[in-house]
PDB file of C-alpha atoms and ligand atoms in Angstrom:
ATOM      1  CA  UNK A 940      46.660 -56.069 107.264  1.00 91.00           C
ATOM      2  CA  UNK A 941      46.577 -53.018 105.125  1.00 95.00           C
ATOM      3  CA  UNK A 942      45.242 -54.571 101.958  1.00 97.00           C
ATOM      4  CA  UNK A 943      41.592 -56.169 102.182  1.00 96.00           C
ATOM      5  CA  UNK A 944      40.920 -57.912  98.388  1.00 98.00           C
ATOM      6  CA  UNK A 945      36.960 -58.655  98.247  1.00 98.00           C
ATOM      7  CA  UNK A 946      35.949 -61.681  95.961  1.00 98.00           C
ATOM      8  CA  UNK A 947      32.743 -61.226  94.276  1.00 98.00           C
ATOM      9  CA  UNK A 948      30.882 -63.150  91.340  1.00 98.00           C
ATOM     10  CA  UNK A 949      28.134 -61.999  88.769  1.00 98.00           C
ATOM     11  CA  UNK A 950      24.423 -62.353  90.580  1.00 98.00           C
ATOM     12  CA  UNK A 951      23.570 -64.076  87.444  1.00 98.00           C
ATOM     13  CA  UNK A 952      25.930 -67.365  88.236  1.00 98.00           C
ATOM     14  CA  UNK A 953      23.616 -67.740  91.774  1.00 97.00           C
ATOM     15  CA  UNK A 954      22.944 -71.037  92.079  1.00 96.00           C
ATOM     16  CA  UNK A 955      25.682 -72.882  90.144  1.00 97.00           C
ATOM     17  CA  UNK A 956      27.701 -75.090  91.899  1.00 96.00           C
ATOM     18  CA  UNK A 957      30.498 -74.232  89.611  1.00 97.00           C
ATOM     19  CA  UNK A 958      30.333 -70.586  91.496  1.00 98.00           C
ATOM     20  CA  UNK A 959      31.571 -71.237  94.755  1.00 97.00           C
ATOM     21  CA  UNK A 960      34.511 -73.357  93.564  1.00 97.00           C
ATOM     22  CA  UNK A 961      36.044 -70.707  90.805  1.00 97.00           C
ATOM     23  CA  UNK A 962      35.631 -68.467  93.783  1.00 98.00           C
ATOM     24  CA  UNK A 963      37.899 -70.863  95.602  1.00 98.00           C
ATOM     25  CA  UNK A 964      40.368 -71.426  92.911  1.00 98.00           C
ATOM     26  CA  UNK A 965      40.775 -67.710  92.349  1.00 98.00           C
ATOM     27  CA  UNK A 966      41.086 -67.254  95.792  1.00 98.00           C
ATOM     28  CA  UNK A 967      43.930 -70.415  96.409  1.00 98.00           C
ATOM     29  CA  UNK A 968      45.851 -68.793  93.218  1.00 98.00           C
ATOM     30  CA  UNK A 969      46.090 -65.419  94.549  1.00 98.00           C
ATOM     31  CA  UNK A 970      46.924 -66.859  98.063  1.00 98.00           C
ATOM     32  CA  UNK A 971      49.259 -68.585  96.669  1.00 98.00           C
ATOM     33  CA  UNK A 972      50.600 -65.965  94.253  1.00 98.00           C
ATOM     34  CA  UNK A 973      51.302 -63.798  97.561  1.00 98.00           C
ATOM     35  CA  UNK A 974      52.536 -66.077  99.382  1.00 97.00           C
ATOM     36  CA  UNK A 975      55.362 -67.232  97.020  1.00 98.00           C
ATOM     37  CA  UNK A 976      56.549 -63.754  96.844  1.00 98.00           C
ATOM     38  CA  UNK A 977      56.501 -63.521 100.751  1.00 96.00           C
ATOM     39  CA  UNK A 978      53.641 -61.015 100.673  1.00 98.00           C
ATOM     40  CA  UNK A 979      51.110 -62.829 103.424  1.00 96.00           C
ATOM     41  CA  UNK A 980      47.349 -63.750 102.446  1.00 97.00           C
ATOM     42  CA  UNK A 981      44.594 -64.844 105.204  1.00 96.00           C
ATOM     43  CA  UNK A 982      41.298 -65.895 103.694  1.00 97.00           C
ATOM     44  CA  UNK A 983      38.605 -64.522 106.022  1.00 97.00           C
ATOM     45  CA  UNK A 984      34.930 -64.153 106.164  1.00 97.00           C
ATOM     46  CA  UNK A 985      35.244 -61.438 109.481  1.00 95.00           C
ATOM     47  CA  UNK A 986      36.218 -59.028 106.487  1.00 93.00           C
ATOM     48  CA  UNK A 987      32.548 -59.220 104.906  1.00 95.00           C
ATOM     49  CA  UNK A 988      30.839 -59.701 108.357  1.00 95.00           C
ATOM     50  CA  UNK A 989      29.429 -56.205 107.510  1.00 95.00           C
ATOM     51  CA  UNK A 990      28.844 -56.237 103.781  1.00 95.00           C
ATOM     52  CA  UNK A 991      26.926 -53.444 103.615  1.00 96.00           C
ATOM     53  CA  UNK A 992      29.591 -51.579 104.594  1.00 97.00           C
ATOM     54  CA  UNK A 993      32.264 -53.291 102.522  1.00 97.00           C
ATOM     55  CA  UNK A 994      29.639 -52.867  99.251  1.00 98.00           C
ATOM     56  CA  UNK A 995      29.492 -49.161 100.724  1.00 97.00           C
ATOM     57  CA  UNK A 996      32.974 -48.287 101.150  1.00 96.00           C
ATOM     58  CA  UNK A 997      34.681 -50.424  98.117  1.00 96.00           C
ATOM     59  CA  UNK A 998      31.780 -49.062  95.604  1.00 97.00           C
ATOM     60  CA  UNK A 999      30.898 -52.885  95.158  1.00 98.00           C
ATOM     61  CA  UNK A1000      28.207 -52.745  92.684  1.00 98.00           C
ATOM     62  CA  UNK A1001      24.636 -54.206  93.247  1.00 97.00           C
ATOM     63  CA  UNK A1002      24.682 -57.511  91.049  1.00 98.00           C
ATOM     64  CA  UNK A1003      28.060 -58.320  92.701  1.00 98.00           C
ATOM     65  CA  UNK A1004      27.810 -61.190  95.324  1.00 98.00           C
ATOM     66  CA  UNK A1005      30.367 -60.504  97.765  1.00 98.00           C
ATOM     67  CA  UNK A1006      31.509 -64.220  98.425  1.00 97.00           C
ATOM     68  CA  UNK A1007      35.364 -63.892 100.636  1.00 97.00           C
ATOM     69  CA  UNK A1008      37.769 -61.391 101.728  1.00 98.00           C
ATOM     70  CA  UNK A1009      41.688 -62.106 101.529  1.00 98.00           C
ATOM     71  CA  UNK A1010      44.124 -59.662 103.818  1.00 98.00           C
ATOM     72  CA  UNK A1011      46.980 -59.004 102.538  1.00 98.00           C
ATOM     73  CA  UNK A1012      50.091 -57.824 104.265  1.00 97.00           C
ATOM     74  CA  UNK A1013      53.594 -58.315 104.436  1.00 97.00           C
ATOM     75  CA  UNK A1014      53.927 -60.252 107.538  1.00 95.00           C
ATOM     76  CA  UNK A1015      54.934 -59.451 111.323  1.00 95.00           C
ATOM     77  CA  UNK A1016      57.435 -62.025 112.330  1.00 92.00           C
ATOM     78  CA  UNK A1017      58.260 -61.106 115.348  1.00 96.00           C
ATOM     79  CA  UNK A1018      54.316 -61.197 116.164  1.00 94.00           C
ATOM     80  CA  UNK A1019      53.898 -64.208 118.524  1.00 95.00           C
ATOM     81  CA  UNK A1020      50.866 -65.616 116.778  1.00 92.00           C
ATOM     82  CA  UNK A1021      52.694 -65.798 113.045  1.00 91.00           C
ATOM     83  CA  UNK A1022      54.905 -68.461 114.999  1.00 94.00           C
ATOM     84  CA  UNK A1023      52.025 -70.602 115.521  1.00 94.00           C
ATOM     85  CA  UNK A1024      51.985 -73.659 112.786  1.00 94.00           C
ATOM     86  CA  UNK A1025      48.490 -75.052 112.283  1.00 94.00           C
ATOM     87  CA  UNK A1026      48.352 -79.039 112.077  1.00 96.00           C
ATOM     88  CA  UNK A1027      47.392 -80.608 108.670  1.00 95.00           C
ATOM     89  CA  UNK A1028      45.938 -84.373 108.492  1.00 96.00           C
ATOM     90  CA  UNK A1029      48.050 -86.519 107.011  1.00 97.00           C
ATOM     91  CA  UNK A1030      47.900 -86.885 102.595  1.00 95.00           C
ATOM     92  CA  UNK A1031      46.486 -90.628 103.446  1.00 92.00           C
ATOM     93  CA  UNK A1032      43.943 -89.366 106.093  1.00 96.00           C
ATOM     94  CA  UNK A1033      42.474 -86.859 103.528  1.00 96.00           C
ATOM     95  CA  UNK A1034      42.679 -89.244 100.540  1.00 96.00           C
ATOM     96  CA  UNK A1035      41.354 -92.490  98.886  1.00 94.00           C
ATOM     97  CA  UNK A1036      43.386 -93.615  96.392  1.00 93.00           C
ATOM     98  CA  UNK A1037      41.670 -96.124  93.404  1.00 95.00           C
ATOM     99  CA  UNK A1038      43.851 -97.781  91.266  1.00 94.00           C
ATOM    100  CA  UNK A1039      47.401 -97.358  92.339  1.00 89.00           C
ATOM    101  CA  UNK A1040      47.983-100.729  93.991  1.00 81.00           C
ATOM    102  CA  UNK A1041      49.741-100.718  96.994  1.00 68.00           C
TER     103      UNK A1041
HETATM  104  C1  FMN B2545      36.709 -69.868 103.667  1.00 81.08           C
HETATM  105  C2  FMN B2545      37.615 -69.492 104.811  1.00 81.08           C
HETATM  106  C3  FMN B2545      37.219 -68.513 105.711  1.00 81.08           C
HETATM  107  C4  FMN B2545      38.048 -68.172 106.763  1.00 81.08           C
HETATM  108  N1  FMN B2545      37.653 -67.184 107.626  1.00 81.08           N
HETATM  109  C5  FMN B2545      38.477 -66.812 108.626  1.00 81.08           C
HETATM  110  C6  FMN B2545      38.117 -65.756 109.508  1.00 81.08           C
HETATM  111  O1  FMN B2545      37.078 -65.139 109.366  1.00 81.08           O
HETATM  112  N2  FMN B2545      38.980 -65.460 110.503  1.00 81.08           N
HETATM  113  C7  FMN B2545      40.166 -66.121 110.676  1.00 81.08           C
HETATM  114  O2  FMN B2545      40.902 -65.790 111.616  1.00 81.08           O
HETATM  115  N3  FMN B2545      40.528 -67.102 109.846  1.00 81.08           N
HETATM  116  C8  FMN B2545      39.715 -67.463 108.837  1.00 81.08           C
HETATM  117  N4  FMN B2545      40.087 -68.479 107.996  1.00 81.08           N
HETATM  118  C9  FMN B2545      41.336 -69.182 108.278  1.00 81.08           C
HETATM  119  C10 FMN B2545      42.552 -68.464 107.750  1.00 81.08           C
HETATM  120  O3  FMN B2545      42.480 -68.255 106.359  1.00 81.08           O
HETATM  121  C11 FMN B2545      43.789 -69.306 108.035  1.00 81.08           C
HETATM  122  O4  FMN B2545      43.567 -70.581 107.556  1.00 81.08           O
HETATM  123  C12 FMN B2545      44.055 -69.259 109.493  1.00 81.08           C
HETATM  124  O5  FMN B2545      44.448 -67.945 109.816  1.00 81.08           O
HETATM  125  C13 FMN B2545      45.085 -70.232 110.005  1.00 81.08           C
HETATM  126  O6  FMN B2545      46.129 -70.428 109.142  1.00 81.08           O
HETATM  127  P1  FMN B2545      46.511 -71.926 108.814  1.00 81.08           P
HETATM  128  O7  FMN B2545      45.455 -72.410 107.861  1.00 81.08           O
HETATM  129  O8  FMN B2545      47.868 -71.855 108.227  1.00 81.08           O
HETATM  130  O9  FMN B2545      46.458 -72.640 110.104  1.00 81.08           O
HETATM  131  C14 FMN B2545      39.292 -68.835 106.934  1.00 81.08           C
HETATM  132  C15 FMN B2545      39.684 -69.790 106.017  1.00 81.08           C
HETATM  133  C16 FMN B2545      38.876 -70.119 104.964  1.00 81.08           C
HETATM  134  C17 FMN B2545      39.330 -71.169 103.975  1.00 81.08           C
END
Protein backbone atom coordinates (compact mmCIF):
# COMPACT_ATOMS: atom_id res chain seq x y z
CA UNK A 1 0.00 0.00 0.00
CA UNK A 2 1.32 3.42 -0.68
CA UNK A 3 -0.34 5.26 2.16
CA UNK A 4 0.70 4.11 5.84
CA UNK A 5 -1.74 6.41 8.43
CA UNK A 6 -0.07 6.02 12.08
CA UNK A 7 -2.59 6.34 15.07
CA UNK A 8 -1.15 7.92 18.03
CA UNK A 9 -2.68 9.35 21.40
CA UNK A 10 -1.37 12.05 23.94
CA UNK A 11 1.25 10.21 26.58
CA UNK A 12 -0.80 11.95 29.10
CA UNK A 13 -4.14 9.62 28.45
CA UNK A 14 -1.62 6.35 29.40
CA UNK A 15 -3.45 4.34 31.41
CA UNK A 16 -7.12 5.10 30.65
CA UNK A 17 -9.10 2.51 29.47
CA UNK A 18 -11.04 4.99 27.50
CA UNK A 19 -7.57 5.30 25.31
CA UNK A 20 -7.38 2.22 23.55
CA UNK A 21 -11.05 2.21 22.52
CA UNK A 22 -11.20 6.00 20.89
CA UNK A 23 -8.13 4.63 19.22
CA UNK A 24 -10.36 1.89 17.91
CA UNK A 25 -13.29 3.96 17.00
CA UNK A 26 -11.12 6.40 15.10
CA UNK A 27 -9.54 3.72 13.53
CA UNK A 28 -13.14 1.63 12.48
CA UNK A 29 -14.41 5.25 11.16
CA UNK A 30 -11.60 5.90 8.95
CA UNK A 31 -11.63 2.18 7.82
CA UNK A 32 -14.77 2.53 7.16
CA UNK A 33 -14.68 6.00 5.59
CA UNK A 34 -12.16 4.35 2.94
CA UNK A 35 -13.72 1.64 2.41
CA UNK A 36 -17.13 3.13 1.39
CA UNK A 37 -15.42 5.14 -1.17
CA UNK A 38 -13.60 1.94 -2.49
CA UNK A 39 -10.22 3.23 -1.30
CA UNK A 40 -8.92 -0.14 0.76
CA UNK A 41 -7.85 0.09 4.60
CA UNK A 42 -5.90 -2.91 6.49
CA UNK A 43 -5.40 -2.28 10.18
CA UNK A 44 -1.93 -3.63 11.00
CA UNK A 45 0.48 -3.67 13.80
CA UNK A 46 3.61 -5.06 11.20
CA UNK A 47 3.52 -1.21 10.23
CA UNK A 48 4.81 -0.08 13.84
CA UNK A 49 6.88 -3.32 14.36
CA UNK A 50 9.81 -0.81 14.15
CA UNK A 51 8.57 2.32 15.84
CA UNK A 52 11.57 3.87 16.15
CA UNK A 53 11.78 4.10 12.77
CA UNK A 54 8.19 5.05 12.04
CA UNK A 55 8.62 7.97 15.05
CA UNK A 56 11.94 8.66 12.95
CA UNK A 57 10.76 8.86 9.54
CA UNK A 58 7.01 10.37 10.11
CA UNK A 59 8.58 13.14 12.66
CA UNK A 60 6.18 11.48 15.33
CA UNK A 61 6.78 13.58 18.27
CA UNK A 62 8.01 12.22 21.71
CA UNK A 63 4.73 12.36 23.94
CA UNK A 64 2.92 10.63 21.01
CA UNK A 65 2.12 6.89 21.73
CA UNK A 66 2.17 5.25 18.52
CA UNK A 67 -0.84 2.78 19.12
CA UNK A 68 -1.88 1.19 15.09
CA UNK A 69 -1.02 1.64 11.59
CA UNK A 70 -3.84 1.56 8.77
CA UNK A 71 -2.54 0.97 4.88
CA UNK A 72 -4.23 2.49 2.63
CA UNK A 73 -4.45 1.74 -1.03
CA UNK A 74 -6.72 1.44 -3.73
CA UNK A 75 -6.99 -2.20 -4.09
CA UNK A 76 -5.42 -4.97 -6.51
CA UNK A 77 -8.24 -7.10 -7.67
CA UNK A 78 -6.81 -9.16 -9.75
CA UNK A 79 -4.29 -10.03 -6.73
CA UNK A 80 -5.20 -13.63 -5.72
CA UNK A 81 -5.20 -12.97 -2.01
CA UNK A 82 -7.92 -9.83 -2.23
CA UNK A 83 -10.26 -12.83 -3.41
CA UNK A 84 -9.92 -14.48 -0.21
CA UNK A 85 -13.20 -13.76 2.14
CA UNK A 86 -12.41 -14.17 5.83
CA UNK A 87 -15.25 -16.09 7.89
CA UNK A 88 -17.23 -14.04 10.51
CA UNK A 89 -19.15 -15.91 13.54
CA UNK A 90 -22.49 -15.71 13.29
CA UNK A 91 -24.50 -12.15 15.00
CA UNK A 92 -26.00 -14.88 17.65
CA UNK A 93 -22.55 -16.55 18.30
CA UNK A 94 -21.01 -13.10 19.14
CA UNK A 95 -24.06 -11.80 21.06
CA UNK A 96 -26.30 -12.14 24.21
CA UNK A 97 -29.29 -10.54 23.86
CA UNK A 98 -31.34 -9.37 27.41
CA UNK A 99 -34.64 -8.35 27.09
CA UNK A 100 -35.92 -8.93 23.63
CA UNK A 101 -37.95 -12.09 24.21
CA UNK A 102 -37.69 -14.58 21.80
C1 LIG B 1 -5.62 -4.48 15.83
C2 LIG B 1 -5.39 -5.23 14.54
C3 LIG B 1 -4.10 -5.50 14.12
C4 LIG B 1 -3.89 -6.19 12.94
N1 LIG B 1 -2.61 -6.42 12.52
C5 LIG B 1 -2.40 -7.05 11.35
C6 LIG B 1 -1.07 -7.25 10.87
O1 LIG B 1 -0.10 -6.84 11.48
N2 LIG B 1 -0.94 -7.92 9.70
C7 LIG B 1 -2.01 -8.38 8.98
O2 LIG B 1 -1.81 -8.98 7.92
N3 LIG B 1 -3.26 -8.17 9.41
C8 LIG B 1 -3.47 -7.53 10.57
N4 LIG B 1 -4.76 -7.34 11.02
C9 LIG B 1 -5.85 -7.91 10.23
C10 LIG B 1 -6.25 -7.04 9.06
O3 LIG B 1 -6.64 -5.75 9.47
C11 LIG B 1 -7.43 -7.69 8.35
O4 LIG B 1 -8.41 -7.96 9.29
C12 LIG B 1 -6.94 -8.90 7.64
O5 LIG B 1 -6.10 -8.47 6.60
C13 LIG B 1 -8.01 -9.81 7.09
O6 LIG B 1 -9.10 -9.15 6.60
P1 LIG B 1 -10.52 -9.64 7.10
O7 LIG B 1 -10.65 -9.12 8.50
O8 LIG B 1 -11.48 -9.06 6.14
O9 LIG B 1 -10.45 -11.11 7.06
C14 LIG B 1 -5.00 -6.64 12.18
C15 LIG B 1 -6.28 -6.35 12.60
C16 LIG B 1 -6.49 -5.65 13.75
C17 LIG B 1 -7.91 -5.35 14.19
Amino acid sequence: APVCVIVTYDRVLDGSDDTPFDCGAVTTALVNAAWSRGLGAVINSQGIMQSPVVREHAGIADDQVIMKSIALGWPDESFPANAVVSERKAVAEATVFVGFGD
